[in-house]
PDB file of C-alpha atoms and ligand atoms in Angstrom:
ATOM      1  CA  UNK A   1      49.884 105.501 103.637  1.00 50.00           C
ATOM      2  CA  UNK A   2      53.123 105.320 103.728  1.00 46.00           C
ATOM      3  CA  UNK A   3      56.366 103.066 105.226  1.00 54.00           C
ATOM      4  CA  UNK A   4      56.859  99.757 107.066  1.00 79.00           C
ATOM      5  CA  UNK A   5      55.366  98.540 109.755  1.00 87.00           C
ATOM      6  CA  UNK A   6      55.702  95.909 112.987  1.00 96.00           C
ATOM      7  CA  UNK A   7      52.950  94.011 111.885  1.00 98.00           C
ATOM      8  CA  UNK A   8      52.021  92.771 107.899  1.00 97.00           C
ATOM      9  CA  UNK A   9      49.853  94.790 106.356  1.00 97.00           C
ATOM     10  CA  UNK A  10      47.777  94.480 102.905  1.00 97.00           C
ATOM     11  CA  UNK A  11      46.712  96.950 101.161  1.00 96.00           C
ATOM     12  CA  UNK A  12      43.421  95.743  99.954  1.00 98.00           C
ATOM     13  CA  UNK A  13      42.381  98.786  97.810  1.00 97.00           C
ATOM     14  CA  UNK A  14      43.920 102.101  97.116  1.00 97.00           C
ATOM     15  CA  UNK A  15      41.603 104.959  97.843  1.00 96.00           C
ATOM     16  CA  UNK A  16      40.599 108.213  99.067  1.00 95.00           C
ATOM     17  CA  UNK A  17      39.974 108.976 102.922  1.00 96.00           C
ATOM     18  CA  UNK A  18      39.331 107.582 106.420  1.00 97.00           C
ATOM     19  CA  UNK A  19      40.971 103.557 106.312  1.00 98.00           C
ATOM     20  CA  UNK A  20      39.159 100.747 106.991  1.00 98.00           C
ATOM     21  CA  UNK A  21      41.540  98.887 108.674  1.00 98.00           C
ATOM     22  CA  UNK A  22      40.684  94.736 108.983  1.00 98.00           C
ATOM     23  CA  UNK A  23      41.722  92.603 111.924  1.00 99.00           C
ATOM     24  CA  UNK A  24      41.322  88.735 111.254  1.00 98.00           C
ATOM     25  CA  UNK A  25      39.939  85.652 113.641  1.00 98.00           C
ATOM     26  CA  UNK A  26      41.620  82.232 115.043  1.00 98.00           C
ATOM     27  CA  UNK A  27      43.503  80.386 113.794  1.00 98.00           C
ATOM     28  CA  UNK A  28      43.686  82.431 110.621  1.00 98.00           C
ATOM     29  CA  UNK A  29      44.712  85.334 108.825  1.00 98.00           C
ATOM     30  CA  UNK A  30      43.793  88.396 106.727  1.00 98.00           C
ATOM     31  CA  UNK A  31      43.343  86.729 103.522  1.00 98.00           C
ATOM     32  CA  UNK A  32      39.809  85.734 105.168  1.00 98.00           C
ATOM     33  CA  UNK A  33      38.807  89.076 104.530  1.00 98.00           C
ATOM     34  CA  UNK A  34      39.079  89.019 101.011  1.00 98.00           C
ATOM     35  CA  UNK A  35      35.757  88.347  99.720  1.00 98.00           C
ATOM     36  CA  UNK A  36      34.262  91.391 101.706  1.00 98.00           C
ATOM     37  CA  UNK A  37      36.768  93.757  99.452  1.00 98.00           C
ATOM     38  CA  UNK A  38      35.185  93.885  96.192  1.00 98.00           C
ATOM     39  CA  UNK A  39      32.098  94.249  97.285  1.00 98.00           C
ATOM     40  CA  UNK A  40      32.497  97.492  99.436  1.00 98.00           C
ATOM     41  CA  UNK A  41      30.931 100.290  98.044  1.00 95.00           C
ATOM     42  CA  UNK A  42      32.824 103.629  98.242  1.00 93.00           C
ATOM     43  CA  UNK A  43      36.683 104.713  97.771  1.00 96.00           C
ATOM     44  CA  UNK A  44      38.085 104.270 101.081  1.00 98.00           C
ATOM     45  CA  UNK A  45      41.054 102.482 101.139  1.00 98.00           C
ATOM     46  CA  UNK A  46      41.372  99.133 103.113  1.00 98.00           C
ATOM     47  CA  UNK A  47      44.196  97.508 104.149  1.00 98.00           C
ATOM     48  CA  UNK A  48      44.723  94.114 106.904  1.00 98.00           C
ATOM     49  CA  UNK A  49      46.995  93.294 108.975  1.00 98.00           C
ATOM     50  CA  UNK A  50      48.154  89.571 110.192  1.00 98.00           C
ATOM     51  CA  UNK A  51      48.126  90.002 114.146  1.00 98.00           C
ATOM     52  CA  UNK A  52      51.650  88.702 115.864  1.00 98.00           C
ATOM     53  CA  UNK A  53      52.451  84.951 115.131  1.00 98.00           C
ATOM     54  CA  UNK A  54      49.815  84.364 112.415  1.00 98.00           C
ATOM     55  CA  UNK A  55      49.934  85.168 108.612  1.00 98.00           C
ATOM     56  CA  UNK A  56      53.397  86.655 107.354  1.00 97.00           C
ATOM     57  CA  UNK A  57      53.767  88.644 110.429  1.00 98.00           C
ATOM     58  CA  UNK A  58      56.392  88.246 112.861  1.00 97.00           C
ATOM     59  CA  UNK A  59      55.865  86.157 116.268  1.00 97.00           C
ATOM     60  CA  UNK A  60      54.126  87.532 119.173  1.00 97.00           C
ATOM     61  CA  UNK A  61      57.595  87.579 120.731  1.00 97.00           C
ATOM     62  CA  UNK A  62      59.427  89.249 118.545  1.00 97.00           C
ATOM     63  CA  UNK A  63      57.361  91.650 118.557  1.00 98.00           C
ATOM     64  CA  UNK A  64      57.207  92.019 122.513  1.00 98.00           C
ATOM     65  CA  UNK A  65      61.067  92.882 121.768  1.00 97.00           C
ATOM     66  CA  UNK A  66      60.147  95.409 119.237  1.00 96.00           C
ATOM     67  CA  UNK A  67      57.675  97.013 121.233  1.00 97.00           C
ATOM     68  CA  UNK A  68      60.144  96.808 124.181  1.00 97.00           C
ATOM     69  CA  UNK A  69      57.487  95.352 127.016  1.00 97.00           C
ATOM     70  CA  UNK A  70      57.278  91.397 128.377  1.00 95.00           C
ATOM     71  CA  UNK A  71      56.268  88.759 126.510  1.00 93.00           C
ATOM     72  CA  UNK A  72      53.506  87.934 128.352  1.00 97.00           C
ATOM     73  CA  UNK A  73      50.514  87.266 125.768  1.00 98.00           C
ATOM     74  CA  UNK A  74      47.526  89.177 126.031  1.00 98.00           C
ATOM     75  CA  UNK A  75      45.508  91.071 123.054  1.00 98.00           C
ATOM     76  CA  UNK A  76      46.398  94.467 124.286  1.00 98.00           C
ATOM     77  CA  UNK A  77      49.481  93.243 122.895  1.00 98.00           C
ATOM     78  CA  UNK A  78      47.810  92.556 119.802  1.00 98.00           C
ATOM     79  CA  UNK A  79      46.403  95.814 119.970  1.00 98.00           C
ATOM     80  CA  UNK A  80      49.745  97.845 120.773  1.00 98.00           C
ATOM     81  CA  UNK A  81      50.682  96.163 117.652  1.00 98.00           C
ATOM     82  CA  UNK A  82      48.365  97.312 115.297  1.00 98.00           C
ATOM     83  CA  UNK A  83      48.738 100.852 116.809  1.00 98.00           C
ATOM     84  CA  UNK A  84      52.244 100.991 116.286  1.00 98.00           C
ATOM     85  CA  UNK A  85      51.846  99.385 112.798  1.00 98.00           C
ATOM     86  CA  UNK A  86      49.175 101.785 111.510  1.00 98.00           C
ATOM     87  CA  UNK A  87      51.529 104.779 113.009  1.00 97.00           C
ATOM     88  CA  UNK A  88      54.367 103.718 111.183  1.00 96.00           C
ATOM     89  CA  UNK A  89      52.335 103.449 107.791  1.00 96.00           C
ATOM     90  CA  UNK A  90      51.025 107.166 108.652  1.00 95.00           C
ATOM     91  CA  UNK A  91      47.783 106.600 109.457  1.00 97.00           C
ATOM     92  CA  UNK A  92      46.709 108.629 112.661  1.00 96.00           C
ATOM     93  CA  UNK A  93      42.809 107.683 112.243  1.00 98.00           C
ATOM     94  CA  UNK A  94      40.994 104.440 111.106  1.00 98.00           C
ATOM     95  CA  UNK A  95      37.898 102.653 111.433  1.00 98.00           C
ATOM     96  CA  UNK A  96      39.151  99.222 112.124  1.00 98.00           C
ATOM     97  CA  UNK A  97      36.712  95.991 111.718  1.00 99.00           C
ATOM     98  CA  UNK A  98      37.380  92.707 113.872  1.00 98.00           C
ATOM     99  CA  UNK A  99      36.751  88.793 113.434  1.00 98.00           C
ATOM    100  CA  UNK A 100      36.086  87.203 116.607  1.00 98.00           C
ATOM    101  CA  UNK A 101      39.699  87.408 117.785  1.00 98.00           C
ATOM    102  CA  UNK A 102      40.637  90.522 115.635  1.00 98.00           C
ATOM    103  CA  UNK A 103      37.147  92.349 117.460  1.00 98.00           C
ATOM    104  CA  UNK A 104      38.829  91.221 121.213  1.00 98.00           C
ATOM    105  CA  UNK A 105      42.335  93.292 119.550  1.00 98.00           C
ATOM    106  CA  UNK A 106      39.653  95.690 118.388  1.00 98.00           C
ATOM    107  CA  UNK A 107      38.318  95.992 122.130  1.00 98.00           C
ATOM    108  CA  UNK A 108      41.672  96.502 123.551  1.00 98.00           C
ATOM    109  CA  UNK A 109      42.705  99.197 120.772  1.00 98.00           C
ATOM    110  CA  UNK A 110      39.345 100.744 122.009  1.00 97.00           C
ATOM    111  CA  UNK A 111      40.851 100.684 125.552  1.00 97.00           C
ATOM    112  CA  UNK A 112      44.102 101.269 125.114  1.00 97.00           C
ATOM    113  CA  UNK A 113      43.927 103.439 121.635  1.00 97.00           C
ATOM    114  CA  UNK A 114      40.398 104.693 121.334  1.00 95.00           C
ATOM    115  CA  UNK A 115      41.891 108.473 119.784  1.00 95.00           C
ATOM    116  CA  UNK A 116      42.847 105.998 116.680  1.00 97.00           C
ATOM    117  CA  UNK A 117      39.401 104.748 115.839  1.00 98.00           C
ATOM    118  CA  UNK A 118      36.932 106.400 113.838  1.00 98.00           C
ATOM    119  CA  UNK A 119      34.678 103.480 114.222  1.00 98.00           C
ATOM    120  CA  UNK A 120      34.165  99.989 114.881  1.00 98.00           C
ATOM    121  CA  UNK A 121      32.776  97.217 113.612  1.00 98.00           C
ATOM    122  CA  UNK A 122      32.356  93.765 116.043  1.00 99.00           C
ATOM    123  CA  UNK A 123      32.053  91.092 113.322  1.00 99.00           C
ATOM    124  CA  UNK A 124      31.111  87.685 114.855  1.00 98.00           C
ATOM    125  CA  UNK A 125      32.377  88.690 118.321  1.00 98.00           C
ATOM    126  CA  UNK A 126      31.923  89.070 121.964  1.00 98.00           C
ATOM    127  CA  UNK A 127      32.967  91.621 124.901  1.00 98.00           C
ATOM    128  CA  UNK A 128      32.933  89.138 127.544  1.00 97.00           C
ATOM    129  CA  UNK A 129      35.888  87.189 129.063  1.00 97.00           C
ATOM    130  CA  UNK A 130      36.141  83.347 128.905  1.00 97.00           C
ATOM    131  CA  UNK A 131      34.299  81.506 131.644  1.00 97.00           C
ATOM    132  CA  UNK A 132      37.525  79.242 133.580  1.00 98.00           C
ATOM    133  CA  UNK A 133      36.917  76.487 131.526  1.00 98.00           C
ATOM    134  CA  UNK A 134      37.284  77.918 128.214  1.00 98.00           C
ATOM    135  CA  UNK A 135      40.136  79.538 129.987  1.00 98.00           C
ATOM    136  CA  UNK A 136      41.825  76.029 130.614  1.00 98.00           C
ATOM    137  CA  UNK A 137      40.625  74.392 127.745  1.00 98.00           C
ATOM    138  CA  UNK A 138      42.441  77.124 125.556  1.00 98.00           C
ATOM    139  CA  UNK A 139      45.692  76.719 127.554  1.00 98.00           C
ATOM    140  CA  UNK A 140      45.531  72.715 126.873  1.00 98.00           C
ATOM    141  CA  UNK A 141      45.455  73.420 123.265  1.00 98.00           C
ATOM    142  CA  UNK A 142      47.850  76.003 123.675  1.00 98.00           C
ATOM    143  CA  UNK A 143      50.483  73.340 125.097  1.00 98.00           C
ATOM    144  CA  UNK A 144      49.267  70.498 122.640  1.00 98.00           C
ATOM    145  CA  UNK A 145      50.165  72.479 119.767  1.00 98.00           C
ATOM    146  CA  UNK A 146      53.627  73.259 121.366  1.00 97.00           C
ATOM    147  CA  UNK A 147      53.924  69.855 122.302  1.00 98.00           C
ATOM    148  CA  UNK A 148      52.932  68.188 118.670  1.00 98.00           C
ATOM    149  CA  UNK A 149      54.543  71.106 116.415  1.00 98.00           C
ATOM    150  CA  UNK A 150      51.328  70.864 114.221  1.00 98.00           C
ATOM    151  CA  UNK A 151      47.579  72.761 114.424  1.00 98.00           C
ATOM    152  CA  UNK A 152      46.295  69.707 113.974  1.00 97.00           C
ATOM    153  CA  UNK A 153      44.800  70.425 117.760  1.00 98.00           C
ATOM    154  CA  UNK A 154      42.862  73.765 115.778  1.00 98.00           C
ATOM    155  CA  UNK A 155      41.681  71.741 112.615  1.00 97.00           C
ATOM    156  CA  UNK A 156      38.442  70.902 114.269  1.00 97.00           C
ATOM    157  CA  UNK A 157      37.761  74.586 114.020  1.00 98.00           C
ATOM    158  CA  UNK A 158      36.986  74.465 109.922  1.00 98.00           C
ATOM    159  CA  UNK A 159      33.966  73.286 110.731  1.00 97.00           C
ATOM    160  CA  UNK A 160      33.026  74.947 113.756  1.00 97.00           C
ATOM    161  CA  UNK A 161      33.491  78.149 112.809  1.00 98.00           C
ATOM    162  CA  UNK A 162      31.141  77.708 109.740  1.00 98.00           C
ATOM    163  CA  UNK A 163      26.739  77.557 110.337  1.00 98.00           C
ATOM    164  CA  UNK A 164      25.003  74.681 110.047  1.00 98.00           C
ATOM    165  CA  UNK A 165      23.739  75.725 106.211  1.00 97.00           C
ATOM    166  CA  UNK A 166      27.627  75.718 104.844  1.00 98.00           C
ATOM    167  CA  UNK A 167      28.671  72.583 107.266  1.00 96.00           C
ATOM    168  CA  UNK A 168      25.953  70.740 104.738  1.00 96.00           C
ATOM    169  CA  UNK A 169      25.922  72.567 101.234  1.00 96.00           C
ATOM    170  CA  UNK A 170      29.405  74.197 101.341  1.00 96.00           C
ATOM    171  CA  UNK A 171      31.950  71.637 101.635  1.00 94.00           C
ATOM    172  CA  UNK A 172      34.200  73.696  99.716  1.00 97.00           C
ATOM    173  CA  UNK A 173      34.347  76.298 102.462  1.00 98.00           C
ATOM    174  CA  UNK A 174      35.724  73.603 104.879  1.00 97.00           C
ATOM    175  CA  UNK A 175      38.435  73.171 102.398  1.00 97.00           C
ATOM    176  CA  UNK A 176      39.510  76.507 102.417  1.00 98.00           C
ATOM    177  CA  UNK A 177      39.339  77.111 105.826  1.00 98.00           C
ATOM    178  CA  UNK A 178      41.681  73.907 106.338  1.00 98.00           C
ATOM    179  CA  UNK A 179      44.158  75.503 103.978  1.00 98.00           C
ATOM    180  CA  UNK A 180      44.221  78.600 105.333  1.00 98.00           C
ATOM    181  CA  UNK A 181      44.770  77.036 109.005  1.00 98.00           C
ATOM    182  CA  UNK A 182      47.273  74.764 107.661  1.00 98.00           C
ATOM    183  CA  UNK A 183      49.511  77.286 106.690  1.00 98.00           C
ATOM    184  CA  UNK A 184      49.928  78.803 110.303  1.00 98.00           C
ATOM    185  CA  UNK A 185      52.360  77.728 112.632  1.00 98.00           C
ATOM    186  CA  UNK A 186      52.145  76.199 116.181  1.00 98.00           C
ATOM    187  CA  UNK A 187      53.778  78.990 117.937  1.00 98.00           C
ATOM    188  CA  UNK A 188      51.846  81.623 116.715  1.00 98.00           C
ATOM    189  CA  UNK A 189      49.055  79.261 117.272  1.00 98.00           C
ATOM    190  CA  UNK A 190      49.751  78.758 120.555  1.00 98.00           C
ATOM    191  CA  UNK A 191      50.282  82.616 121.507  1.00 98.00           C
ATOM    192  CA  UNK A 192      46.876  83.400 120.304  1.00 98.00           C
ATOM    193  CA  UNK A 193      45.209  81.019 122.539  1.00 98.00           C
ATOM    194  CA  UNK A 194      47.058  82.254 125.804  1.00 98.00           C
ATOM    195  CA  UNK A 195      46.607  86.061 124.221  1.00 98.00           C
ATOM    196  CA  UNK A 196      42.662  85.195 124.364  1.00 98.00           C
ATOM    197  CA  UNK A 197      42.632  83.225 127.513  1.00 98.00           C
ATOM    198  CA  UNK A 198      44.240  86.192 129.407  1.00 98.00           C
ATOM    199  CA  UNK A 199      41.162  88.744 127.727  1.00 98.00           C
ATOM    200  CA  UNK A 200      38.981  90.544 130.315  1.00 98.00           C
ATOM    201  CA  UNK A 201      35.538  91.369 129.827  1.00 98.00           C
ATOM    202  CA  UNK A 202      35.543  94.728 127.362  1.00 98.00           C
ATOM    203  CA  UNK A 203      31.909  95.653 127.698  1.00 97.00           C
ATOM    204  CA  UNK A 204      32.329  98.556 129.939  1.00 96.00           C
ATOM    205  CA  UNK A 205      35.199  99.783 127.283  1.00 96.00           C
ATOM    206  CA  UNK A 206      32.780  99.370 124.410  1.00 97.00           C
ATOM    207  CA  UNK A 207      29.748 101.458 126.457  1.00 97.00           C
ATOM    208  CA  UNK A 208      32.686 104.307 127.185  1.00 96.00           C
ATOM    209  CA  UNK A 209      33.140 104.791 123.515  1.00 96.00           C
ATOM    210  CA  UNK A 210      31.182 107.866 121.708  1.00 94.00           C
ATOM    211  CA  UNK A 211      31.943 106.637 118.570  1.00 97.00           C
ATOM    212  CA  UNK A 212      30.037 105.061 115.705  1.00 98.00           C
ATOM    213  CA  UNK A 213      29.902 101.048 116.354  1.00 98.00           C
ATOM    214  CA  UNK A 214      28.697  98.297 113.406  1.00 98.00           C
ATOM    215  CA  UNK A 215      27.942  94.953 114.987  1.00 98.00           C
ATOM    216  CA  UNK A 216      27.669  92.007 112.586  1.00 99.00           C
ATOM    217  CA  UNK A 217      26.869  88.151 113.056  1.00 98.00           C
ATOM    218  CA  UNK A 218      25.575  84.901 111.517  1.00 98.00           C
ATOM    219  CA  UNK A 219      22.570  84.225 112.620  1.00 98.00           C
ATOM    220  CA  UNK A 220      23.805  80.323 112.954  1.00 98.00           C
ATOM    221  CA  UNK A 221      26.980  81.521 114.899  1.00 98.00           C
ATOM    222  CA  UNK A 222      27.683  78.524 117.134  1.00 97.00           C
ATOM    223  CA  UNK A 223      31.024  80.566 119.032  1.00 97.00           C
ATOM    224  CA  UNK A 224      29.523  84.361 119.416  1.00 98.00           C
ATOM    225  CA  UNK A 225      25.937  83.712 119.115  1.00 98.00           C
ATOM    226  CA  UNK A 226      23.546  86.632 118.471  1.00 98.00           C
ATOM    227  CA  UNK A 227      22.848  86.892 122.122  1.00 98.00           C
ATOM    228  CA  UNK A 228      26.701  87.848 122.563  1.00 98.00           C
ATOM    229  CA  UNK A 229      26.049  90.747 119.347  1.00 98.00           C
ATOM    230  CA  UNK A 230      23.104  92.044 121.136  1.00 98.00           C
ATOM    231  CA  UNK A 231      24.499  92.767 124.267  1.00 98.00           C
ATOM    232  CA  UNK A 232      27.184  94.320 122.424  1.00 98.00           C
ATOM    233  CA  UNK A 233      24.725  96.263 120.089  1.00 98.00           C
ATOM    234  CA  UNK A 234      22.732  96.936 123.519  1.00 98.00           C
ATOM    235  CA  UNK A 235      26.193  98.407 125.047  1.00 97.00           C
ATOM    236  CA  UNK A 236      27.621 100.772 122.511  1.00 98.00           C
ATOM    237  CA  UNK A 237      25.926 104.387 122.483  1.00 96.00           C
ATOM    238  CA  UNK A 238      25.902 104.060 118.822  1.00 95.00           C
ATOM    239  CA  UNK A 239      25.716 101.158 117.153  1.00 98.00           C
ATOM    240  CA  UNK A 240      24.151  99.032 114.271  1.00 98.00           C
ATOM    241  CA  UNK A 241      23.200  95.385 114.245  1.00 98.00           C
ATOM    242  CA  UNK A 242      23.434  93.376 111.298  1.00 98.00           C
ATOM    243  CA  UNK A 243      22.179  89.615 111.311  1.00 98.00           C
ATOM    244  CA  UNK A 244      23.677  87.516 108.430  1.00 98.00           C
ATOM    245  CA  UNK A 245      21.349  85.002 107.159  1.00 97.00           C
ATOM    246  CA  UNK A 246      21.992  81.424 106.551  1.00 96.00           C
ATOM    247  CA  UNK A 247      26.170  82.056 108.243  1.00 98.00           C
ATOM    248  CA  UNK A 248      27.936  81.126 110.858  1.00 98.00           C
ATOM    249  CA  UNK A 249      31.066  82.588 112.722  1.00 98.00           C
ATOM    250  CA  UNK A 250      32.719  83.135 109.317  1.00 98.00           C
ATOM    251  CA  UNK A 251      29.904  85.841 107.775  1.00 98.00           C
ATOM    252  CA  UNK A 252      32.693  87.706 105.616  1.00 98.00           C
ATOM    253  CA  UNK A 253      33.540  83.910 103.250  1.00 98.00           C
ATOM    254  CA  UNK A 254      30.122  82.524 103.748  1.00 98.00           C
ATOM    255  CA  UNK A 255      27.853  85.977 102.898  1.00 98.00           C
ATOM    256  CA  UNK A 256      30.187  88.564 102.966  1.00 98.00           C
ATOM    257  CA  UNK A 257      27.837  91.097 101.014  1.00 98.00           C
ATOM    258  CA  UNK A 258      25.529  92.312 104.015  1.00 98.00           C
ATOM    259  CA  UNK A 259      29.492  92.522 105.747  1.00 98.00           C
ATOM    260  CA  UNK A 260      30.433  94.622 103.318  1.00 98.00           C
ATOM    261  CA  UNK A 261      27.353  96.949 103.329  1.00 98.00           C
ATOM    262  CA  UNK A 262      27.535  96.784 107.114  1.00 98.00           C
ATOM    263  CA  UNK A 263      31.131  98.060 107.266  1.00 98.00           C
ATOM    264  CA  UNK A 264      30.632 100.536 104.246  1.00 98.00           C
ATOM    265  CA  UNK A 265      28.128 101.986 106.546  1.00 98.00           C
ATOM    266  CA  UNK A 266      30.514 102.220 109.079  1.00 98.00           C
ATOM    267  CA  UNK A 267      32.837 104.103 107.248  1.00 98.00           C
ATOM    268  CA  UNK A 268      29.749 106.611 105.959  1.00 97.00           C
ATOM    269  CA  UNK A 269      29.468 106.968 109.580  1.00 96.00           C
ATOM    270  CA  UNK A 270      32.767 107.790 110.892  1.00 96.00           C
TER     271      UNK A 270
HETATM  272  C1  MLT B 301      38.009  83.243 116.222  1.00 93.89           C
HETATM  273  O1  MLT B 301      37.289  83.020 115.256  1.00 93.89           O
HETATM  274  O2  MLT B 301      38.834  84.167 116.222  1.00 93.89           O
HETATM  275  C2  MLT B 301      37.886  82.364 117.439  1.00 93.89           C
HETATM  276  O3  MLT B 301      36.654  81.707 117.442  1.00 93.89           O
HETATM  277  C3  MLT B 301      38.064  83.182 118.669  1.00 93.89           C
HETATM  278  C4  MLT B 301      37.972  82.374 119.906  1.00 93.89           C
HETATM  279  O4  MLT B 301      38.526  81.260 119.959  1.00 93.89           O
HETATM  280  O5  MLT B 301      37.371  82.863 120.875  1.00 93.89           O
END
């Protein structure tokens, strides 16, 4: 790999081969990957990228500008992004993973970029579009943000995201989480919620695609419950299903080994 790129970018691990390429979730950023890395098998390198506005990356308008189109936010956006990004580090052909948000980036790179994946993995995720009032509700907190300067509007969301089991014996998973939200800001914040608001429904993108799919969730996922991984796993033409015990909507911090064998799979697939 080699260069800069529009978006930040990690290299996780050096290695040999195909990239596994690692697209976060709300409000966060790629450092939530980073238990998964040391326990993938193989010698494919990894690397993750911050998606506009969040982590070290630069806002979801600037890089509108740099990509030369409006900025109107919407995840094929997100997912022109990452193209461009993994172009300009030389990388022509990746299997790229998704969190939640980073798998709705992941479904518009399928759409928009599908001659770039070599597989993809759904982690904690869904291909349907929000119902209207998820829709509004996410534009509210959109505005709220903008209108306090803080995420305290998003905080909520260190608990939600985890399952039931770490909510009670994990507190120190909350903490984390809180950090790691804490250190966004409420623009980028903001520009993710009307980016996912904006999403349509994917699943006739993922059914299109001939290539190897990994689907992974918590089996206590309270925001893309197993039904939502199912009918993804049902869609795809050739796909795995992985259901993390005893996790939530954060299976790569709270088990992030059946992740990691999951999307080492995927890669032995591609
Ligand atoms: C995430 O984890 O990325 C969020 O739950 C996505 C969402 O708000 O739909």
């Amino acid at each position: 790999m080699t260069g800069d790129g529009l978006l930040a970018h990690h290299r996780l691990r050096a290695g040999e081969g195909t990239p596994l390429v690692l697209l976060h979730g709300f409000p966060l950023d790629s450092r939530m990957w980073h238990d998964v890395v040391p326990l993938l098998p193989g010698t494919f390198p990894v690397l993750a990228l911050d998606l506009p506005g969040m982590g070290s990356s630069p806002s979801g308008h600037d890089v509108a500008v740099r990509l030369g189109v409006p900025d109107v936010p919407s995840v094929d956006l997100q997912a022109d992004a990452v193209a461009d990004t993994l172009a300009e580090l030389g990388v022509d052909r990746a299997v790229v993973a998704g969190l939640s948000m980073g798998g709705y980036t992941l479904l518009a790179l399928l759409e928009r970029h599908a001659w770039l994946l070599a597989g993809a993995g759904l982690v904690d995720t869904k291909a349907g579009a929000d119902t209207e009032a998820a829709r509004a509700n996410r534009l509210r907190v959109a505005d709220e943000v903008e209108r306090a300067g803080t995420v305290e509007e998003v905080l909520g969301m260190r608990r939600a995201v985890l399952g039931a089991t770490s909510r009670e014996q994990r507190p120190g998973l909350v903490d984390r989480l809180e950090g790691w939200i804490r250190d966004q800001g409420p623009a980028g914040v903001a520009w993710c919620q009307r980016a996912m608001a904006a999403r349509p429904d994917r699943l006739g993108a993922l059914r299109a695609y001939d290539g190897p799919v990994a689907v992974v969730v918590g089996d206590e996922d309270e925001l893309s419950p197993v039904a939502e991984a199912e009918a993804m796993h049902d869609a795809a033409r050739a796909a795995t299903l992985t259901v993390v015990r005893r996790a939530g909507h954060m299976t790569p911090i709270e088990n992030p080994e059946p992740v990691a064998a999951a999307l080492a799979g995927l890669v032995g697939r591609a």
